[in-house]
Amino acid sequence: MDFKAIIDSLVSTSCIMSVEKLPDDEIGEIRIVAANKRYKQDFSSYYDGILYTELFPKDRKFEHFVFTAAIKHKQIHTYIEAKVINMWMDQVYIPLESDRDDTGYCIFSYELTEKADPDRLGNVTMDTASSVIKSCAVFRTADSFKSAVDEVVKEIFEKCGAERVSVVSIDEATNGVRYIGGIARSRDEETRGRDIEDIPPDVVKTWDKTIEKSNCLIIADESDMKSLEDRNPAWAKSMIEAGVQSICFVPLQQNRKTIGYLYVVNFDTDRTIEIKELLEHTSFFLAAELANNNLMEKMKELSNSDMLTGVMNRNAMNIRVDEFVSRLELRCRPYGVVFVDLNGLKYVNDKYGHEAGDQMLWSAASIISSVFGDDEIYRAGGDEFTIITTGKSEDEFLDKISKLRDKTTYPSEITMSIGYFYSSGGDDIRIAMRNADILMYKDKEEFYAVHPELKSRKI
């Protein structure tokens, strides 16, 4: 076959690749046997028959594309971000006839764009387009972000013939991952989520680095796994231990920052190209939805958290009280209310400054959390804290009150006046809070009667 005549007739940057077929469909040497003038201009060190790895880094995904076109005779079109050259690449792979059983040939042609071209990104198969549009519609109509993610992964799960599909986000506080949603054939969601969140942060931090020169990680056979072992042995080990034989792993990015990952495990490797296309295009809008959800959660956290002490604020407390008032099932189960007021905060502010007062408030919140850490703790305002505990017996509730008193009774560095009320069920929480408040002020009167020098205000 006159490769030179074929390739010189093409206008776009093009070359002809040869790929060696090894036993068990393993990929052997991949060489560039001929190239047109435009291709040669891009690579000054080019010569006919050159190994492709002499021109650019080894890329298992690229090798799969060449092998699929040259050996399996499937034409491929894909538009990817070529991070090595910081460009987007519109690629076409066209199979060619071969007179050898152990070697296949294909044309590899590409065009470069500096930025992502929406028209090219949208040039996908009807099957992929249908799934992506359906997933977008799910996010517009679902009751919650979680339920939408579950619907989307179910669609991917069915399309890919996978063992499991997962969506995770990066936890900025721990550098680990947070399980968002997924589906698996053999494990329940709670177990699946726990296993994912147990992945060490040190392993998670290597993921981005491992795939930084590509737009996804594809492992379709043992050779791919061995390649990963060379680059990231810890990650490969964790995959093998988890029973991963194949995986398509796509970063979810917002403003070029990875905020999560979408991946399928043990999928139909005969459909690797189609699955890659589906996941990459799903990742575009899924990343946007994840970023929006993260922002909403952050705003909710900020609106409901006390920035000084880290406990919930009065706004969150008011919302919770409204829930108790409006929902019968909440007030019909056992609950306890505790009102706490710091003794001597104004004295500390006046004598040592507001920085010392802030430290006193933070320390007080830490003490309360050490006792009521599994309950709802609110800074109601100033030097006042409110605790709502549910599902505890009266003895358990009173035991916590006793522990708090032991930690905050004079001459402790931080002292508190405490009032409380326990309801076995049915009491209006507003009345419970009023009774706890009365007892707290009574406790405060008794404290200042003994320690008038610390009195912060008229009772």
PDB file of N, CA, C and O in Angstrom, residues 34 58 85 106 253 344:
ATOM      1  N   ALA A  34       4.087   6.945   8.149  1.00  0.00           N
ATOM      2  CA  ALA A  34       4.104   8.008   7.138  1.00  0.00           C
ATOM      3  C   ALA A  34       3.364   9.217   7.677  1.00  0.00           C
ATOM      4  O   ALA A  34       2.456   9.086   8.502  1.00  0.00           O
ATOM      5  N   LYS A  58       3.880   8.601  26.435  1.00  0.00           N
ATOM      6  CA  LYS A  58       3.033   7.423  26.310  1.00  0.00           C
ATOM      7  C   LYS A  58       1.650   7.712  26.870  1.00  0.00           C
ATOM      8  O   LYS A  58       1.521   8.292  27.953  1.00  0.00           O
ATOM      9  N   ILE A  85      -0.124  20.060  25.636  1.00  0.00           N
ATOM     10  CA  ILE A  85       0.166  21.253  24.826  1.00  0.00           C
ATOM     11  C   ILE A  85      -0.802  22.392  25.117  1.00  0.00           C
ATOM     12  O   ILE A  85      -0.798  23.411  24.436  1.00  0.00           O
ATOM     13  N   CYS A 106      -3.988   2.656  10.601  1.00  0.00           N
ATOM     14  CA  CYS A 106      -5.083   3.622  10.590  1.00  0.00           C
ATOM     15  C   CYS A 106      -4.530   5.008  10.314  1.00  0.00           C
ATOM     16  O   CYS A 106      -3.341   5.282  10.558  1.00  0.00           O
ATOM     17  N   GLN A 253     -14.583  19.116  36.797  1.00  0.00           N
ATOM     18  CA  GLN A 253     -13.808  20.331  36.959  1.00  0.00           C
ATOM     19  C   GLN A 253     -14.657  21.590  36.826  1.00  0.00           C
ATOM     20  O   GLN A 253     -15.576  21.633  36.013  1.00  0.00           O
ATOM     21  N   GLY A 344     -19.608  35.958  83.955  1.00  0.00           N
ATOM     22  CA  GLY A 344     -18.440  36.829  83.985  1.00  0.00           C
ATOM     23  C   GLY A 344     -17.859  37.204  82.643  1.00  0.00           C
ATOM     24  O   GLY A 344     -16.725  37.690  82.577  1.00  0.00           O
TER      25      GLY A 344
END
